[in-house]
Each structure stands twice: as C-alpha cells, then as structure tokens.
C-alpha cells in the first residue's frame, strides 16, 4: 500500500501518458501504487516472456477507481487495489474473475488469504502484499506512551504536543470507533456518529496539525513537526532503515483497542487488453522467490507461504510481522456500498468541514 517516495508530479505525468497509451501486443500495462515494485522483478518478467511492462501509478484508491471509470478499465492489465475497494470493483463490473487454471503458483498463498472476506474464494484477486496501519510516535516525547488510541484522541494523555490523523476517512473513523469501544471495524450508525463527534472535537484541539497519510506523516514525525500520527508498518521500517538517525526516537504501535490489517491484491480489469499476459504476471509474482524479493524490496509482509524461507530476517518480526497478540486485534477495514457508503461519506465530509 503504500510507499509514496516518488514525487507526485512524476506520478501524475505517468497517468497522463497512460491516458494516451493504446494497448499493444507484447505489452503489459500495470497500474500500481508508487514505488511498490522492485524494478529488478519487472526486468526479470520482461526477459522471461519477451515483453515490455508499462507502469503507471496512483496515489489513492479513489484516484484509481476514478481512472478505471474514466476508461482505464480497458487500458490496464493489472491493478493493485486494497481489500476494502475490492468488493466495489467487483460489484461495479470493473474487474474480471481470475482463471485459476492458469495460476500454477496460487497454492503458495497463505491459508488466511485464500478465502478472504473481501473476495470469497479468491475468485477475482490474488494477494500482493499485506501490512498494518498503526500509531507512530516519538518515544522520547512519550516515554510511557499507552498502547492505545488515547495518544491521539485523549487530550489528557497528550495535552501539548502536535499530532496528525490520517486522511483516509475509514481508517481514521475506525480508530475513533476503536477508542470508543465499538471496534475498529464498526459500521453502526450510532457508533459512526459518536466517532464523528470525537473526530470533530479532536480536530479543534490546538495541537491538531492536520490530516497526513503514509510517507508525509513519517517525514513530519522525523522532523519533529508532529510527535504522533498514523502510518504503515512497512513504510515506517523502510525509512527507519534508510535514515536511522532521524528515526532513532520513533516507535510503531498497534493499539490494544484494535487497528487495521490491510491487503493489496492483484486484479485484472474487465476489459484488460492482455488478460493472458496478466495471468502470467500474477503467477510470476506468486512464485516463492519472486514473492520474497518483492517483500524484501517493499518492507511489507508477504502473503506467500512459500516465500517465507527467502525473506530477510527483519520481515519475520515486528513491526512487519505483528505479534500473535497484536494479530488478534487487527481487522480489515469494512467494505461499504450503497446507502451505507453514502452515509459514511456524508459523515466524513462533515468531519472535514468542521
């Protein structure tokens, strides 16, 4: 999900080119999050099948969804959405079922990802990477930080230090729901309304610095602009390994009240120009050694059981591989549709406006 290290301008430039591209034989069109693919894997796939991979990038799931609806459904062979958007893609007819007879490596997928709630039976998707969203905080500022959402939502726990929340509405609302005792994956109207009121109160605290996702949130923490915020475990580990001095005092925490476990998956758009090549690419990623290479590059957990022996040791322990106790507290972000989705969007718009 979600390492976002390339400049937005480059990403938007790629999208503009994508709009002009016409599908050609011998080309695979990949639509992925920025900086989420090892270039060496692309080179190996191109050499294996004597093809060219054309990569284009998105920075958010709404951006990806809008692009597909605007004609991208016939421009891309592979997309890499997150779990809670997958039902929406299926229901709107933007993706096609996988032909499992063409996926020899599908058996490598870990059992917990073979029959996921977001895609029963894995009919439309194959897992790419998985991770968690947690609180990242300055351990020097908060030496006795509670393992809790209270670090963000309780002004008595953090009365004076700047903090940020995530711009992803469902994740931030889920955190508020968890803090209030409703569970991270709450969907009830009363729980949502209570969470929305808490978020509006939180936004109006003098120390609230704004909404910030992923890499920008980490950069603010590293510079001391904020002292607590939300980001992804792999993103955190990547930057900590790259810049140990700036991240020396930063820590990653999965709140005891519960937090997000997410999966990014590979899917084939309904009108993909080269579906045969798309199946070859999915099977290539599901190879044991390629799957490990992908995680070793991204610093995210692999959903590939056969890849585990090939993973760097740092990926087999927290924060990339949560503890057993933390795993029990993790939940998928709920998939919303219809009136429920509309209601949520109205509540989130009110939170942002007030």
Coordinates of C-alpha atoms in Angstrom, one line a residue:
X1 CA 0.0 0.0 0.0
X2 CA 1.7 2.5 0.0
X3 CA 5.2 3.7 0.0
X4 CA 5.0 7.0 -1.7
X5 CA 8.5 8.1 -2.2
X6 CA 8.3 9.4 -5.9
X7 CA 7.2 13.0 -6.4
X8 CA 3.6 13.4 -7.1
X9 CA 4.4 15.2 -10.3
X10 CA 6.1 12.1 -11.7
X11 CA 3.1 10.0 -10.8
X12 CA 0.7 12.4 -12.5
X13 CA 2.9 12.5 -15.5
X14 CA 2.6 8.8 -15.7
X15 CA -1.1 9.0 -15.5
X16 CA -1.3 11.5 -18.3
X17 CA 0.8 9.2 -20.5
X18 CA -1.5 6.3 -19.6
X19 CA -4.5 8.2 -20.9
X20 CA -2.8 8.5 -24.3
X21 CA -1.5 4.9 -24.4
X22 CA -3.1 2.4 -26.7
X23 CA -2.7 -1.3 -25.8
X24 CA -0.2 -3.1 -27.8
X25 CA 0.6 -6.8 -28.3
X26 CA 3.6 -7.8 -26.2
X27 CA 3.0 -5.1 -23.5
X28 CA 1.7 -5.5 -20.0
X29 CA 0.0 -2.4 -18.5
X30 CA 0.5 -2.3 -14.8
X31 CA -1.4 0.3 -12.6
X32 CA 0.1 0.3 -9.1
X33 CA 0.9 2.4 -6.1
X34 CA 4.0 4.5 -6.5
X35 CA 7.3 2.8 -5.5
X36 CA 5.7 -0.5 -4.8
X37 CA 7.5 -2.7 -7.3
X38 CA 11.2 -3.8 -7.4
X39 CA 12.5 -2.8 -10.9
X40 CA 14.5 -6.0 -11.0
X41 CA 11.3 -8.0 -10.9
X42 CA 9.9 -6.1 -13.8
X43 CA 13.2 -6.7 -15.7
X44 CA 13.0 -10.4 -14.9
X45 CA 9.4 -10.7 -16.1
X46 CA 10.2 -8.9 -19.3
X47 CA 13.1 -11.2 -20.0
X48 CA 11.1 -14.3 -19.1
X49 CA 8.3 -13.5 -21.5
X50 CA 10.0 -11.2 -24.0
X51 CA 7.5 -8.4 -23.3
X52 CA 7.6 -4.8 -22.1
X53 CA 5.9 -3.7 -18.9
X54 CA 4.4 -0.2 -18.9
X55 CA 3.9 1.1 -15.4
X56 CA 1.6 3.8 -14.3
X57 CA 0.9 4.9 -10.8
X58 CA -1.9 6.1 -8.4
X59 CA -1.6 7.7 -5.0
X60 CA -5.0 6.9 -3.6
X61 CA -7.8 4.4 -4.1
X62 CA -10.4 7.0 -5.1
X63 CA -7.9 8.1 -7.8
X64 CA -7.5 4.6 -9.1
X65 CA -11.3 4.0 -9.0
X66 CA -12.0 7.2 -10.9
X67 CA -9.3 6.4 -13.5
X68 CA -10.9 3.0 -14.2
X69 CA -14.3 4.5 -14.5
X70 CA -12.9 7.1 -17.0
X71 CA -11.8 4.4 -19.4
X72 CA -8.9 2.8 -17.6
X73 CA -10.8 -0.5 -17.4
X74 CA -9.6 -1.1 -21.0
X75 CA -6.1 0.5 -20.6
X76 CA -4.6 -1.7 -17.8
X77 CA -4.0 -5.4 -17.5
X78 CA -3.2 -5.4 -13.7
X79 CA -4.4 -3.1 -10.9
X80 CA -3.4 -3.4 -7.3
X81 CA -6.2 -2.2 -5.0
X82 CA -6.6 -2.5 -1.3
X83 CA -9.0 -5.0 0.3
X84 CA -11.9 -2.7 1.1
X85 CA -12.1 -1.4 -2.5
X86 CA -12.2 -4.9 -4.0
X87 CA -16.0 -5.6 -3.4
X88 CA -16.7 -2.2 -5.0
X89 CA -14.7 -3.1 -8.1
X90 CA -16.4 -6.5 -8.4
X91 CA -19.9 -5.1 -7.9
X92 CA -19.4 -2.3 -10.5
X93 CA -18.2 -4.8 -13.1
X94 CA -14.8 -3.2 -13.4
X95 CA -12.8 -6.4 -12.9
X96 CA -13.0 -10.0 -14.3
X97 CA -12.7 -13.3 -12.5
X98 CA -9.3 -15.0 -12.4
X99 CA -8.8 -18.2 -14.5
X100 CA -7.2 -20.2 -11.7
X101 CA -6.2 -22.9 -14.2
X102 CA -3.6 -20.5 -15.4
X103 CA -2.1 -19.8 -12.0
X104 CA 0.2 -22.7 -11.1
X105 CA 1.6 -20.8 -8.0
X106 CA -1.8 -19.9 -6.5
X107 CA -1.3 -22.7 -3.9
X108 CA 1.6 -20.7 -2.4
X109 CA -0.9 -18.2 -0.9
X110 CA -1.1 -18.4 2.9
X111 CA -4.3 -20.0 4.1
X112 CA -5.6 -16.8 5.8
X113 CA -5.6 -15.1 2.3
X114 CA -7.1 -17.9 0.3
X115 CA -10.8 -17.3 1.2
X116 CA -10.8 -13.6 2.3
X117 CA -14.0 -11.8 3.4
X118 CA -13.4 -9.1 0.7
X119 CA -13.4 -11.7 -2.1
X120 CA -14.8 -15.1 -1.0
X121 CA -12.9 -17.9 -2.6
X122 CA -10.4 -15.5 -4.1
X123 CA -12.4 -15.5 -7.3
X124 CA -11.2 -12.1 -8.5
X125 CA -8.0 -11.3 -6.6
X126 CA -4.6 -12.7 -5.7
X127 CA -2.8 -11.1 -2.7
X128 CA 0.3 -8.9 -3.4
X129 CA 1.4 -7.6 -0.1
X130 CA -0.1 -7.1 3.4
X131 CA 0.5 -4.9 6.3
X132 CA -0.9 -2.9 9.2
X133 CA -1.7 0.8 9.9
X134 CA -0.6 1.9 13.4
X135 CA 0.4 4.8 15.5
X136 CA 3.9 6.1 15.1
X137 CA 5.1 8.3 17.9
X138 CA 8.2 10.0 19.4
X139 CA 9.2 7.7 22.2
X140 CA 11.4 10.5 23.7
X141 CA 8.3 12.8 23.9
X142 CA 6.1 9.9 25.2
X143 CA 8.4 7.5 27.2
X144 CA 5.4 5.9 28.8
X145 CA 3.1 6.0 25.9
X146 CA 0.0 3.9 26.4
X147 CA -0.5 1.2 23.7
X148 CA -3.7 2.9 22.9
X149 CA -5.6 5.3 20.5
X150 CA -5.7 7.6 23.6
X151 CA -2.4 9.0 22.4
X152 CA -4.3 10.7 19.6
X153 CA -7.8 11.1 21.0
X154 CA -7.4 11.9 24.7
X155 CA -6.1 15.4 25.4
X156 CA -5.1 14.4 28.9
X157 CA -2.7 11.8 27.5
X158 CA -1.2 14.2 25.1
X159 CA -2.1 17.8 26.2
X160 CA 0.6 19.8 24.4
X161 CA 2.4 18.0 21.6
X162 CA 1.3 18.4 17.9
X163 CA -0.2 15.3 16.3
X164 CA -1.8 14.3 13.0
X165 CA -4.6 12.0 11.8
X166 CA -4.8 10.0 8.5
X167 CA -6.6 11.5 5.6
X168 CA -8.2 8.1 4.8
X169 CA -11.6 8.6 6.3
X170 CA -12.4 4.9 7.0
X171 CA -9.1 4.4 8.8
X172 CA -9.4 7.5 11.0
X173 CA -13.1 6.8 11.7
X174 CA -12.1 3.2 12.5
X175 CA -9.5 4.4 15.0
X176 CA -12.1 6.6 16.7
X177 CA -14.6 3.8 16.8
X178 CA -11.9 1.5 18.4
X179 CA -11.0 4.1 21.0
X180 CA -14.7 4.5 21.9
X181 CA -15.1 0.7 22.4
X182 CA -17.0 0.0 19.2
X183 CA -14.2 -1.9 17.5
X184 CA -12.0 -0.8 14.6
X185 CA -14.4 -2.4 12.0
X186 CA -17.6 -0.8 13.3
X187 CA -20.3 0.1 10.8
X188 CA -23.3 1.0 13.0
X189 CA -24.8 4.4 12.6
X190 CA -24.7 5.3 16.3
X191 CA -21.1 4.3 16.6
X192 CA -20.2 6.3 13.5
X193 CA -22.0 9.4 14.8
X194 CA -20.2 9.2 18.1
X195 CA -16.9 8.7 16.3
X196 CA -17.6 11.7 14.1
X197 CA -18.2 13.9 17.1
X198 CA -15.0 12.7 18.7
X199 CA -13.1 13.5 15.5
X200 CA -14.6 17.0 15.3
X201 CA -13.5 17.6 18.9
X202 CA -10.1 16.2 18.1
X203 CA -9.7 18.4 15.0
X204 CA -10.5 21.5 17.1
X205 CA -7.7 20.9 19.6
X206 CA -4.9 23.5 19.4
X207 CA -2.3 20.7 18.9
X208 CA -4.0 19.1 15.9
X209 CA -1.7 19.6 12.9
X210 CA -4.0 18.2 10.1
X211 CA -4.5 15.1 8.1
X212 CA -1.4 13.4 6.8
X213 CA -1.0 10.0 5.1
X214 CA 1.8 7.5 4.8
X215 CA 5.2 9.0 3.9
X216 CA 4.4 12.7 4.6
X217 CA 3.2 11.7 8.1
X218 CA 6.6 10.0 8.7
X219 CA 8.5 12.9 7.4
X220 CA 6.7 15.3 9.8
X221 CA 7.5 13.0 12.7
X222 CA 11.2 12.7 11.7
X223 CA 11.5 16.5 11.6
X224 CA 9.7 16.9 14.9
X225 CA 6.8 18.8 13.3
X226 CA 4.5 16.3 14.9
X227 CA 5.0 13.8 17.8
X228 CA 2.3 11.3 16.9
X229 CA 0.5 10.2 13.8
X230 CA -0.6 7.3 11.7
X231 CA 1.3 5.4 9.0
X232 CA 2.0 1.9 7.7
X233 CA 4.4 -0.6 9.2
X234 CA 6.5 -1.3 6.1
X235 CA 6.8 2.4 5.3
X236 CA 8.0 3.1 8.9
X237 CA 10.6 0.3 8.7
X238 CA 11.8 1.3 5.3
X239 CA 12.6 4.9 6.4
X240 CA 14.0 3.7 9.8
X241 CA 16.5 1.5 8.0
X242 CA 17.3 4.2 5.4
X243 CA 17.6 7.1 7.9
X244 CA 18.3 5.6 11.4
X245 CA 19.4 8.9 13.0
X246 CA 16.2 10.8 12.1
X247 CA 14.0 7.8 13.2
X248 CA 16.0 6.8 16.2
X249 CA 13.3 8.0 18.7
X250 CA 10.3 7.0 16.7
X251 CA 8.3 3.8 17.5
X252 CA 5.4 1.9 15.9
X253 CA 2.5 0.8 17.9
X254 CA -0.7 -1.3 17.2
X255 CA -3.3 0.0 19.7
X256 CA -4.8 -2.6 22.1
X257 CA -8.3 -1.5 21.1
X258 CA -7.7 -2.7 17.6
X259 CA -6.4 -1.4 14.3
X260 CA -6.3 -2.0 10.5
X261 CA -4.9 -5.0 8.8
X262 CA -4.8 -4.4 5.0
X263 CA -4.1 -6.5 1.9
X264 CA -3.2 -5.2 -1.5
X265 CA -4.2 -7.6 -4.2
X266 CA -3.7 -8.1 -8.0
X267 CA -6.8 -7.9 -10.1
X268 CA -7.5 -7.9 -13.9
X269 CA -9.8 -5.1 -15.2
X270 CA -12.9 -6.3 -17.1
X271 CA -11.6 -5.1 -20.5
X272 CA -7.9 -5.7 -20.0
X273 CA -6.1 -5.6 -23.3
X274 CA -3.8 -8.6 -22.5
X275 CA -5.5 -10.8 -19.9
X276 CA -3.3 -13.8 -20.8
X277 CA -0.2 -11.8 -20.0
X278 CA -1.9 -10.5 -16.9
X279 CA -2.3 -14.1 -15.6
X280 CA 1.3 -14.8 -16.4
X281 CA 2.3 -11.7 -14.3
X282 CA 0.2 -12.7 -11.3
X283 CA 1.6 -16.2 -11.4
X284 CA 5.1 -14.8 -11.7
X285 CA 4.6 -12.6 -8.5
X286 CA 3.2 -15.7 -6.7
X287 CA 6.5 -17.6 -7.2
X288 CA 8.2 -18.3 -3.9
X289 CA 11.5 -16.4 -4.6
X290 CA 9.9 -13.6 -6.6
X291 CA 7.3 -13.1 -3.8
X292 CA 10.1 -12.8 -1.2
X293 CA 12.1 -10.5 -3.5
X294 CA 9.0 -8.2 -3.6
X295 CA 8.7 -8.1 0.2
X296 CA 12.4 -7.6 0.7
X297 CA 12.2 -4.6 -1.5
X298 CA 9.0 -3.1 -0.1
X299 CA 9.5 -3.9 3.6
X300 CA 6.0 -5.3 3.8
X301 CA 4.8 -8.8 4.8
X302 CA 4.4 -11.4 2.2
X303 CA 1.1 -13.3 1.8
X304 CA 3.1 -16.1 0.1
X305 CA 3.8 -19.0 2.4
X306 CA 6.4 -20.4 0.1
X307 CA 8.3 -17.1 0.2
X308 CA 8.9 -17.2 3.9
X309 CA 12.2 -19.0 3.9
X310 CA 13.6 -16.4 1.4
X311 CA 12.6 -13.3 3.4
X312 CA 15.1 -11.0 5.1
X313 CA 15.0 -11.7 8.9
X314 CA 13.7 -8.2 9.7
X315 CA 10.5 -9.0 7.8
X316 CA 9.7 -12.0 10.1
X317 CA 9.3 -9.9 13.3
X318 CA 7.5 -6.8 14.4
X319 CA 6.7 -4.3 13.1
X320 CA 6.3 -6.1 9.7
X321 CA 5.1 -9.4 11.2
X322 CA 2.9 -8.4 14.2
X323 CA 3.0 -10.4 17.4
X324 CA 0.3 -13.1 17.9
X325 CA -1.4 -10.8 20.4
X326 CA -1.5 -7.9 18.0
X327 CA -2.7 -10.1 15.2
X328 CA -5.8 -11.0 17.2
X329 CA -6.6 -7.2 17.4
X330 CA -6.3 -6.5 13.7
X331 CA -9.3 -6.2 11.5
X332 CA -9.9 -5.4 7.8
X333 CA -11.4 -2.0 7.0
X334 CA -15.1 -2.7 6.2
X335 CA -16.2 -2.6 2.6
X336 CA -19.1 -0.2 2.2
X337 CA -21.7 0.1 -0.5
X338 CA -24.9 1.8 -1.4
X339 CA -26.7 3.8 1.2
X340 CA -24.1 2.8 3.9
X341 CA -21.3 4.2 1.8
X342 CA -23.2 7.4 1.1
X343 CA -23.9 7.9 4.8
X344 CA -20.3 7.4 5.7
X345 CA -19.1 9.8 3.0
X346 CA -21.6 12.4 4.4
X347 CA -20.3 12.0 7.9
X348 CA -16.7 12.2 6.8
X349 CA -17.4 15.3 4.8
X350 CA -18.9 16.9 7.9
X351 CA -15.8 15.9 9.9
X352 CA -13.5 17.6 7.4
X353 CA -15.7 20.7 7.1
X354 CA -16.0 21.4 10.8

